[in-house]
Short mmCIF file of C-alpha atoms and ligand atoms in Angstrom, two decimals:
data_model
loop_
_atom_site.label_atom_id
_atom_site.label_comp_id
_atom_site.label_asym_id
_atom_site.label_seq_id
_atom_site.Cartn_x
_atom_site.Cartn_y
_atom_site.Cartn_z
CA UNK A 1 0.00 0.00 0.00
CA UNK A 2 1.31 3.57 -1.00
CA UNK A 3 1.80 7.17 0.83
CA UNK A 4 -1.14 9.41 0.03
CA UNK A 5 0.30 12.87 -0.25
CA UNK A 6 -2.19 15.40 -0.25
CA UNK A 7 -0.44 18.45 -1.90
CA UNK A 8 2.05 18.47 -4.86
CA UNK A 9 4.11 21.63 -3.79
CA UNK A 10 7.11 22.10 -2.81
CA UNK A 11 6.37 21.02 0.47
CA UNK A 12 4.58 17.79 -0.57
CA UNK A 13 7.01 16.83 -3.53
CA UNK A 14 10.05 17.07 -1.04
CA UNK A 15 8.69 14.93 1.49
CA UNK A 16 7.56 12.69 -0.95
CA UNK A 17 10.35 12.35 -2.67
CA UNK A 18 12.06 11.90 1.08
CA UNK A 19 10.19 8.93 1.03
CA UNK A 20 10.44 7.57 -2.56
CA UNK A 21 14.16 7.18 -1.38
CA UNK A 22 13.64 5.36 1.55
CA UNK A 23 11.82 2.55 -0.98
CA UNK A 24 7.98 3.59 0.23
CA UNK A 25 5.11 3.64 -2.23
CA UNK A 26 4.42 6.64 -2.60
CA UNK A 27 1.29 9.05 -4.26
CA UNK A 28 1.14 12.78 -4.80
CA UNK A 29 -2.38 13.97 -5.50
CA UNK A 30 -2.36 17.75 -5.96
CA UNK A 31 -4.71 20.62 -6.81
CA UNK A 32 -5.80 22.65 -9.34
CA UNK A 33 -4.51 25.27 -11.30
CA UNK A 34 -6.75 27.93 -9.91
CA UNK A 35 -5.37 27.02 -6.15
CA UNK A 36 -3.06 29.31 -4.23
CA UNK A 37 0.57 27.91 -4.82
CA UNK A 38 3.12 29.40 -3.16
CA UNK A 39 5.54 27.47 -4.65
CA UNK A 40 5.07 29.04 -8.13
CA UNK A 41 5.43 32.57 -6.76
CA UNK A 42 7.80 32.55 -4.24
CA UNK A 43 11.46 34.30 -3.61
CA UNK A 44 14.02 31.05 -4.26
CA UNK A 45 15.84 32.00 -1.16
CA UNK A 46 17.66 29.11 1.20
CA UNK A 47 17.58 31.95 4.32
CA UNK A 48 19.07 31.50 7.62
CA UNK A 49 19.45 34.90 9.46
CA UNK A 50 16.89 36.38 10.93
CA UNK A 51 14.92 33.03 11.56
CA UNK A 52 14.18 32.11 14.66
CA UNK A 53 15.09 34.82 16.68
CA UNK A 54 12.43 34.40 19.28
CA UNK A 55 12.43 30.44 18.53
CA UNK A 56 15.47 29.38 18.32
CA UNK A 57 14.79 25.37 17.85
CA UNK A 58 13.37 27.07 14.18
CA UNK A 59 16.99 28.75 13.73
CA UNK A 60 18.85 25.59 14.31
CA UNK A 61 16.24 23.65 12.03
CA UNK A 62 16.30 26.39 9.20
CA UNK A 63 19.90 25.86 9.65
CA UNK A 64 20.52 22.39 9.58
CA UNK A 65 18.23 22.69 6.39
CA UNK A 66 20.70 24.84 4.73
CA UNK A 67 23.52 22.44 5.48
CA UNK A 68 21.50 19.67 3.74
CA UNK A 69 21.07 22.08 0.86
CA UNK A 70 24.31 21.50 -1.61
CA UNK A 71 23.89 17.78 -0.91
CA UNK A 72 19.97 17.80 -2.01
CA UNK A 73 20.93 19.92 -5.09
CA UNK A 74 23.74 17.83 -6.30
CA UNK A 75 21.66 14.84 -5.68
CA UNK A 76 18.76 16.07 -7.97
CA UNK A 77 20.89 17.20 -10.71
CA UNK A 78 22.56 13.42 -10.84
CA UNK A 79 18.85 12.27 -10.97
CA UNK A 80 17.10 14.28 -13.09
CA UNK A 81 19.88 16.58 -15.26
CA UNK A 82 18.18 19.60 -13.63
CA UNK A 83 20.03 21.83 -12.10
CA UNK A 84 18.27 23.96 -9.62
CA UNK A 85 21.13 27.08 -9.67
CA UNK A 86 21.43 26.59 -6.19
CA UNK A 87 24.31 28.91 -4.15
CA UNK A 88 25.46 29.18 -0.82
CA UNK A 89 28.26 31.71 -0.75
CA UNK A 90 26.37 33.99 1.49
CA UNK A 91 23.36 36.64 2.19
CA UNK A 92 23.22 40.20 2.98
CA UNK A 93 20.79 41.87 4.37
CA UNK A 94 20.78 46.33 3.44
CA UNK A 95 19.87 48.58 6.16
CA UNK A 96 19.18 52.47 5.28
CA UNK A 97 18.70 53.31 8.83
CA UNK A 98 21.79 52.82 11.10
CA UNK A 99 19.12 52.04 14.08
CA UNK A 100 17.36 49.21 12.62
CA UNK A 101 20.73 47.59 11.31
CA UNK A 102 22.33 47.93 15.22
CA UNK A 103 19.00 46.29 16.29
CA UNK A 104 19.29 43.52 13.98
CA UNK A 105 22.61 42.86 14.61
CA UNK A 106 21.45 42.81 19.11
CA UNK A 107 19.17 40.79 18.03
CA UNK A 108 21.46 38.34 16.28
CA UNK A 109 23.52 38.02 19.07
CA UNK A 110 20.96 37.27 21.03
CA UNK A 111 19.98 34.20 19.40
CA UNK A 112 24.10 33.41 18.81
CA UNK A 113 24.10 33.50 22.13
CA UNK A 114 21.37 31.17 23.18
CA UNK A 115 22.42 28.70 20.27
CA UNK A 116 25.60 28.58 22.57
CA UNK A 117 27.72 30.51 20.23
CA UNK A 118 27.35 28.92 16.62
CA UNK A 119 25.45 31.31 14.35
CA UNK A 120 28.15 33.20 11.80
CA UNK A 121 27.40 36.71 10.56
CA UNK A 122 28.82 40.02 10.65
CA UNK A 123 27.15 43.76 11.03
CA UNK A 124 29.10 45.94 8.64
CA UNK A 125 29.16 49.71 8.10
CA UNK A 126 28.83 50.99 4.69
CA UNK A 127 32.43 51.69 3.63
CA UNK A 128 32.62 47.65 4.72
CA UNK A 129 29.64 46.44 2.78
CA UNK A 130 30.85 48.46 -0.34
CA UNK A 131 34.01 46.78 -0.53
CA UNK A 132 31.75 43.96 -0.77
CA UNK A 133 29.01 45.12 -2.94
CA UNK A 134 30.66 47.99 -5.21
CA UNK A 135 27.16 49.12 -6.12
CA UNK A 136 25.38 49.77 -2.73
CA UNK A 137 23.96 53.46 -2.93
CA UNK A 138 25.04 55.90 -0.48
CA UNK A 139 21.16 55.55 1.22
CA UNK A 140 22.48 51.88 2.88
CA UNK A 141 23.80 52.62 5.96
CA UNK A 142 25.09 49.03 6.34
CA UNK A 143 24.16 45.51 6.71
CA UNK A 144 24.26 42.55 7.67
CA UNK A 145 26.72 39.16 6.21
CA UNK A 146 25.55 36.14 7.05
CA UNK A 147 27.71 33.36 5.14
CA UNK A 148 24.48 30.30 5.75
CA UNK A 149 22.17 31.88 3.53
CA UNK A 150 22.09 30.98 -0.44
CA UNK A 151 19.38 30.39 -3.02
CA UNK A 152 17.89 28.90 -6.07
CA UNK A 153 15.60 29.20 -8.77
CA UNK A 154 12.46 27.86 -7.39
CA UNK A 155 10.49 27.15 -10.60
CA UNK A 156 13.46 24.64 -11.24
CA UNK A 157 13.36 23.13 -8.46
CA UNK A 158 10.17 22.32 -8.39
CA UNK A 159 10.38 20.57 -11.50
CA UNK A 160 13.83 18.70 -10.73
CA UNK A 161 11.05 17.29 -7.58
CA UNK A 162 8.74 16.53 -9.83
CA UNK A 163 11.07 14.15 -12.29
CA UNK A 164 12.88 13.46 -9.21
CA UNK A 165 9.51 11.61 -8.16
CA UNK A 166 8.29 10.34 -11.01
CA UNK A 167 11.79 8.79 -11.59
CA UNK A 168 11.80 7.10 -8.35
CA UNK A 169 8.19 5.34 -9.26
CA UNK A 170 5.91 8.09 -7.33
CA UNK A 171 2.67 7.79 -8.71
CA UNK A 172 1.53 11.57 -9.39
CA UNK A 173 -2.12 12.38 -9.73
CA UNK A 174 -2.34 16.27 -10.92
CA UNK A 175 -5.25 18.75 -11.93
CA UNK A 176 -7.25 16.73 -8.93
CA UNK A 177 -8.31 18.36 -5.83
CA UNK A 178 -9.09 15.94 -2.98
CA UNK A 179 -12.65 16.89 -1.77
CA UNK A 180 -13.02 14.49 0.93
CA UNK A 181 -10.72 11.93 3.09
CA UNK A 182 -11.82 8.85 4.75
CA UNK A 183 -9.94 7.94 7.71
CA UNK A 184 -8.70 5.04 9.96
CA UNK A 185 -5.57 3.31 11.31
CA UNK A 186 -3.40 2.75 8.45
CA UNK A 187 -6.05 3.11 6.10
CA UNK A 188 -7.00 5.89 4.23
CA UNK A 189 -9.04 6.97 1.10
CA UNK A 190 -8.83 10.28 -0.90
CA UNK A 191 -11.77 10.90 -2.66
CA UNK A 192 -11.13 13.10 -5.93
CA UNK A 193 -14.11 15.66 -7.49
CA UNK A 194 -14.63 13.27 -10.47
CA UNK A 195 -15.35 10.50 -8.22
CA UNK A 196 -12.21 8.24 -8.20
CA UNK A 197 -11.30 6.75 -4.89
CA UNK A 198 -7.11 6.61 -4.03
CA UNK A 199 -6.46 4.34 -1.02
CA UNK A 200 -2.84 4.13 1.08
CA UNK A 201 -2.44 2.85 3.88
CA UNK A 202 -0.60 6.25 5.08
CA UNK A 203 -1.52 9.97 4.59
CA UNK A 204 0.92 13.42 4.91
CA UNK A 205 -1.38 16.33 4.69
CA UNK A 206 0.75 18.99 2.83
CA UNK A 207 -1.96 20.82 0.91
CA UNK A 208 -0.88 24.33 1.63
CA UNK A 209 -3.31 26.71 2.31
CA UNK A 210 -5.77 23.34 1.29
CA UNK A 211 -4.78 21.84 4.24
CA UNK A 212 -7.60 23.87 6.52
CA UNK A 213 -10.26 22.02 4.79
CA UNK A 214 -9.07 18.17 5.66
CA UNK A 215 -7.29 18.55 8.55
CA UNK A 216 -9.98 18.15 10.70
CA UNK A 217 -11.52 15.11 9.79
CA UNK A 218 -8.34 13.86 9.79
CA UNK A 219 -7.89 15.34 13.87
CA UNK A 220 -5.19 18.48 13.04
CA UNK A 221 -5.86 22.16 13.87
CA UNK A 222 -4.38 22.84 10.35
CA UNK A 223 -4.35 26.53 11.56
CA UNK A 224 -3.05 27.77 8.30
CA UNK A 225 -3.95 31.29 6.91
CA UNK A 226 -3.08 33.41 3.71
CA UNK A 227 -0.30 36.11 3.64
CA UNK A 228 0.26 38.04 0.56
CA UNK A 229 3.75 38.84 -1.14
CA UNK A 230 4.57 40.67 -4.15
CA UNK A 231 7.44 40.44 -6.12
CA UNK A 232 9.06 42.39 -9.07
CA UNK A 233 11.23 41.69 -11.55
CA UNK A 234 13.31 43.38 -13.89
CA UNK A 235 14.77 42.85 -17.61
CA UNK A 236 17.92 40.58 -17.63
CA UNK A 237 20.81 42.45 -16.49
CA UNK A 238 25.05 41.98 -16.69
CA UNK A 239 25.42 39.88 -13.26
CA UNK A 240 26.76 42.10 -10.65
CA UNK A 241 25.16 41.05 -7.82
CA UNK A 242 26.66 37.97 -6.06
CA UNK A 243 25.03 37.80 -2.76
CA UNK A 244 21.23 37.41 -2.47
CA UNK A 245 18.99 39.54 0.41
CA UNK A 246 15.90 38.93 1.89
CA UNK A 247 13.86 41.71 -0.90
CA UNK A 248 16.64 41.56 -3.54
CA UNK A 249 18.37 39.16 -5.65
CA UNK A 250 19.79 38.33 -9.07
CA UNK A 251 18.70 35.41 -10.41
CA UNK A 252 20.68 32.93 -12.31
CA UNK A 253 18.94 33.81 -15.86
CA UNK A 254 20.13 37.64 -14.71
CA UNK A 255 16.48 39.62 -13.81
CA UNK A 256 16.83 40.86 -10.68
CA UNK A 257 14.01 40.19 -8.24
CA UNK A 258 12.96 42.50 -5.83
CA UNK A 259 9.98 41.76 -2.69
CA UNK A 260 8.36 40.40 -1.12
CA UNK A 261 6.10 42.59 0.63
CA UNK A 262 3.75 41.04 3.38
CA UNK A 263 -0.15 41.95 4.01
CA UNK A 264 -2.71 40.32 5.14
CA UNK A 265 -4.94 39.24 2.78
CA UNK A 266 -5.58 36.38 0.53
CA UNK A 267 -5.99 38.43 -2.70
CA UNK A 268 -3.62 37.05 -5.72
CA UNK A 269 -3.33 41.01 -7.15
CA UNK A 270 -0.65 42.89 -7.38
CA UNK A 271 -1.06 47.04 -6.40
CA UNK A 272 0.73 50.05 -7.67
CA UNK A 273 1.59 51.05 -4.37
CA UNK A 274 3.02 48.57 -2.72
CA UNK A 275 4.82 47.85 -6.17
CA UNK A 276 6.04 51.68 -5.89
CA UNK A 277 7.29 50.56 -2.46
CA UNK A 278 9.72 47.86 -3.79
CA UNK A 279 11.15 49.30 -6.50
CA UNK A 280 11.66 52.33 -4.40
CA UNK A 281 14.18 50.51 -1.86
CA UNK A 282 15.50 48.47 -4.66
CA UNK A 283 16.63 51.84 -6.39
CA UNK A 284 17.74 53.29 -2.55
CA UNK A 285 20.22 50.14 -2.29
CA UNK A 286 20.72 50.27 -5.85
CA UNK A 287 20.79 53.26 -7.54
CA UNK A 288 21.74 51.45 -10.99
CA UNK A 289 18.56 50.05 -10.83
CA UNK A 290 16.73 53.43 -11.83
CA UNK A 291 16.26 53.19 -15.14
CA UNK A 292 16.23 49.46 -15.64
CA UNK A 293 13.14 47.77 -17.00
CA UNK A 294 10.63 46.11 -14.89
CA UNK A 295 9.10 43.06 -17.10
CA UNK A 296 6.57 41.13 -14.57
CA UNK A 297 5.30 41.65 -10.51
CA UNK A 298 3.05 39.22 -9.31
CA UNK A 299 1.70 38.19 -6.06
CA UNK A 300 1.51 34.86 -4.48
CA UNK A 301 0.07 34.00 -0.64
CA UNK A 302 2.03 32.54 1.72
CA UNK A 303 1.18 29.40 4.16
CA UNK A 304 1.03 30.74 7.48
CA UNK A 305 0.57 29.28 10.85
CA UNK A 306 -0.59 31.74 13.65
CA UNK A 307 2.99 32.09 15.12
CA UNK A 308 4.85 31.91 11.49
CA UNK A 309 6.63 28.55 12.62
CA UNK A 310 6.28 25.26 11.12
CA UNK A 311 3.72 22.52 12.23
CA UNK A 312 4.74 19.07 12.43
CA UNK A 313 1.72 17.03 13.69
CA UNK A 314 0.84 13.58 14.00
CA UNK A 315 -2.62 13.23 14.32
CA UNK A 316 -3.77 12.12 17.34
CA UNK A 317 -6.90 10.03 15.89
CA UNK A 318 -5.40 7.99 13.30
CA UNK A 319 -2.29 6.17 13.22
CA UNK A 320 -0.17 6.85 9.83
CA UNK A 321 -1.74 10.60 9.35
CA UNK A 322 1.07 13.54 8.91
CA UNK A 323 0.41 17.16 8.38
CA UNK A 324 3.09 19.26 7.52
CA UNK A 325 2.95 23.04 6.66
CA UNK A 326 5.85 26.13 6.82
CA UNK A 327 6.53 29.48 5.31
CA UNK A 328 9.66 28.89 4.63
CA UNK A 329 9.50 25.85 1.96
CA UNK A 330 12.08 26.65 -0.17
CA UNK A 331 14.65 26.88 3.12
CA UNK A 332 13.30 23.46 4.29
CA UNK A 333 12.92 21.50 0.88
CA UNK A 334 16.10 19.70 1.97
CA UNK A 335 15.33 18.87 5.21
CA UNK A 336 11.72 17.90 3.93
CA UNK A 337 13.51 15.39 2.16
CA UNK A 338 16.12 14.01 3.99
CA UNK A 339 14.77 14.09 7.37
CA UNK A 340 10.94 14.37 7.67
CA UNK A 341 10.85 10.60 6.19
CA UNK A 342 12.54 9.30 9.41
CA UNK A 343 10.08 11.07 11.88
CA UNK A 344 7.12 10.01 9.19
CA UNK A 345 8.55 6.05 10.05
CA UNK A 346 9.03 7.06 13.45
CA UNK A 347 12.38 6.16 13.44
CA UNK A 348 14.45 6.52 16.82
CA UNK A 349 16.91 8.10 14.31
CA UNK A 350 14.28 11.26 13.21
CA UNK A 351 14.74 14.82 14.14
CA UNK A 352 12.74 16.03 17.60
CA UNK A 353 10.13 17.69 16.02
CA UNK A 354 7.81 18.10 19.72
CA UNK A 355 8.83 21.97 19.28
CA UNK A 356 7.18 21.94 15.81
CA UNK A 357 3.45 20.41 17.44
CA UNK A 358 0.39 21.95 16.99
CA UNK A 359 -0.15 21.46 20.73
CA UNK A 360 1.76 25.17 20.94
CA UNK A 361 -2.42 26.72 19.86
CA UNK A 362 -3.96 24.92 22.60
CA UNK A 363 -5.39 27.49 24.82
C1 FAD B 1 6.00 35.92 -2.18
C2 FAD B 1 6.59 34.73 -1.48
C3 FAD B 1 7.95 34.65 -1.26
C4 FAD B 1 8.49 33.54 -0.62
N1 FAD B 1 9.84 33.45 -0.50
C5 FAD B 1 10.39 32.35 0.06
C6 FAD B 1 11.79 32.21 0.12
O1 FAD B 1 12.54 33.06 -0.37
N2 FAD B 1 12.31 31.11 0.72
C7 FAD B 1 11.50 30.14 1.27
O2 FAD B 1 12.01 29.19 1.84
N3 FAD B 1 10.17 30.23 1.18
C8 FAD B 1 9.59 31.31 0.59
N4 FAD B 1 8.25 31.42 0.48
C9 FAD B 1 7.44 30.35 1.05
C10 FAD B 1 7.36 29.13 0.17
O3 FAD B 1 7.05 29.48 -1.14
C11 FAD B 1 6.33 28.20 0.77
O4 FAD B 1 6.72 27.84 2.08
C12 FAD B 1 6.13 26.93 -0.01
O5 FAD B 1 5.99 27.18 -1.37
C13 FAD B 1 4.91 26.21 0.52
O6 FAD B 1 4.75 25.05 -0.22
P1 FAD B 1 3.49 24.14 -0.03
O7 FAD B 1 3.74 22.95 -0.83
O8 FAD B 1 3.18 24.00 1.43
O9 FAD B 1 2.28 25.02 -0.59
P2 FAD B 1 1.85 25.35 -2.09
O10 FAD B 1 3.00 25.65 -2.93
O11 FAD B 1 0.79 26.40 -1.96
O12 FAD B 1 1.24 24.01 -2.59
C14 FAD B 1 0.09 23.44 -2.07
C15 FAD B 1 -0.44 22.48 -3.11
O13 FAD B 1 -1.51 21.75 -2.55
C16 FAD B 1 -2.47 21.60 -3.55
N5 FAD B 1 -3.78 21.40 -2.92
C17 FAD B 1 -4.49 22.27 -2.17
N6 FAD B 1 -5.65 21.73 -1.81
C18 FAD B 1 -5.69 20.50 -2.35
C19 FAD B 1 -6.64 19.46 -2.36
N7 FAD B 1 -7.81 19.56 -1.72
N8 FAD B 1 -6.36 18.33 -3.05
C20 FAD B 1 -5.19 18.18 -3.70
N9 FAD B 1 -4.25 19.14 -3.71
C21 FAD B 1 -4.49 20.29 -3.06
C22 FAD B 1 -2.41 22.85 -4.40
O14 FAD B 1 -2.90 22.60 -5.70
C23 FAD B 1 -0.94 23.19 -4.35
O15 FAD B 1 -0.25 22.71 -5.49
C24 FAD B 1 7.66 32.51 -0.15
C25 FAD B 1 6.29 32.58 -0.38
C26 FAD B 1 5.76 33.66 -1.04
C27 FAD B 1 4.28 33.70 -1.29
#
């Protein structure tokens, strides 16, 4: 008997590929095009500082993510011939107000600290950061260097998962929402909307924002809620921009991407303003970017839980029944994939993931 996995995201197709490779059965059923995929519209970046600050089991799990991260790259190109354009040389993070960047950098050491030391980055000033980044304009007052943080090209990736899958004998079943679940020990059916019943004898609940309808019947909170980002980008450029930041990057085809900004709504439109917004601190850090071309902006929701942290859940009423969500999937893809598959067996060998349950929203 296979795997059900309800959601063919990123989330869903790393997990399931997690457990292609440890020689499960395994069946991805995902969505339609008309639902909210964050994994189509997302920012590519692999991002470690900043994460966790007031949680720091989420820093040292975003973190040991990120050191999977070359491995779970090189192994997908040797299996499919994609390469993702994944690097890891380092992230900086701009600051135009000297007050905010000495806060960050507190706050960093705060969490250094309570990680008991082991959290590399460095606050620099601007005359540091432009011997760095030549083309910083003279509105940065500094930032910050944090040599963990990388990224990739997220469209890629998801389709290196996808033949990644299918090349490991996953069973994909797309353009089908699930509209109902039936539930019980080790046994579970996913009912699609033209009738056809899917059975497994297993079930990971990684629908995205999808996940609110099912997760009750199958005894999660799935507490998950839309947040809005919208991203820019510009013609292809000369590269001169090495390290990615949180709001800008070059990617590897040489647009440069600027967001994502963060409201809370679950409308898929882009507005002037906030698209003003962006391209106005992309031209403070950048003043070459002035008269540069903008070719697309879009907007895409995030998957949200109500403290921003991941939820790792078994469900307490059936045996075999996963849910997984994040807002950081891109970050956690490698994890996902190497080390979710061990807690999913229940493997003495799997990550502590207690932090992670949804038993953190009881009230
Ligand atoms: C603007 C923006 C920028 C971001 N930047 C970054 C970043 O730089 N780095 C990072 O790590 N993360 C980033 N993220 C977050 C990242 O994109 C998400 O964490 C990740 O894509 C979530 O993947 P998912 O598979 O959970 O959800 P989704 O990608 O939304 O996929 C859910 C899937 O489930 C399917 N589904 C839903 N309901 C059903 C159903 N009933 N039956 C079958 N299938 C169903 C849908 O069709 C969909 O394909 C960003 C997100 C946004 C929006």
């Amino acid at each position: 008997m296979a795997t059900l996995v309800i959601g063919g995201g990123v989330v869903g197709l790393s997990i399931a590929y997690g457990l292609l490779k440890q020689g499960r059965e395994v069946i991805v059923i995902d969505g339609s095009d008309t639902d909210a995929r964050a994994s189509r519209g997302n920012f590519g970046l692999v991002w470690i500082q900043g994460k966790g600050l007031e949680a720091p089991p989420y820093a040292s799990w975003s973190r040991q993510s990120a050191g999977l991260w070359k491995q779970f790259s090189d192994e997908l190109k040797e299996s499919t011939n994609i390469d993702v354009a994944f690097s890891q040389i380092g992230g900086v993070e701009y600051f135009t107000e000297i007050g905010a960047l000495e806060q960050e950098a507190a706050d960093l050491s705060g969490l250094r600290e309570k990680l008991g030391g082991d959290y590399p980055f460095e606050m620099l000033d601007h005359a540091q950061l432009k011997k760095l980044v030549p083309e910083i304009g003279l509105k940065v007052a500094g930032g910050i260097f944090s040599p963990m943080d990388g990224h990739v090209n997220p469209l890629l990736l998801l389709r290196a998962l996808t033949e990644a899958v299918k090349r490991l004998g996953g069973r994909l079943q797309t353009g089908h929402s699930v509209t109902s679940i039936e539930g019980a020990d080790h046994s579970y059916s996913a009912l699609l909307a033209d009738g056809t019943r899917i059975d497994g004898d297993a079930l990971v609940l990684a629908a995205g924002l999808g996940s609110a309808e099912h997760g009750e019947d199958l005894g999660f909170k799935a507490p998950v809620r839309a947040q809005q980002g919208q991203v820019l980008i510009t013609e292809k450029l000369p590269f001169f921009l090495k390290y990615p930041s949180g709001r800008i990057r070059q990617v590897n085809e040489g647009g440069v991407q600027i967001g994502a900004s963060k409201a809370e709504t679950d409308s898929e439109a882009t507005d002037l303003s906030t698209l003003q917004e962006l391209a106005r601190y992309a031209v403070d850090v950048f003043p070459l970017l002035e008269h540069v071309q903008l070719v697309r902006s879009w907007a895409a929701l995030r998957v949200m839980s109500p403290d921003g942290l991941p939820i790792y859940q078994r469900s307490a009423k059936y045996a075999g029944a996963h849910f997984v969500t994040c807002h950081s999937g891109i970050t956690l893809a490698a994890a996902h994939a190497g080390l979710l598959p061990e807690w999913i067996d229940g493997r003495n060998t799997a990550p502590d993931l207690t932090f992670f349950s949804e038993s953190r929203f009881d009230v």
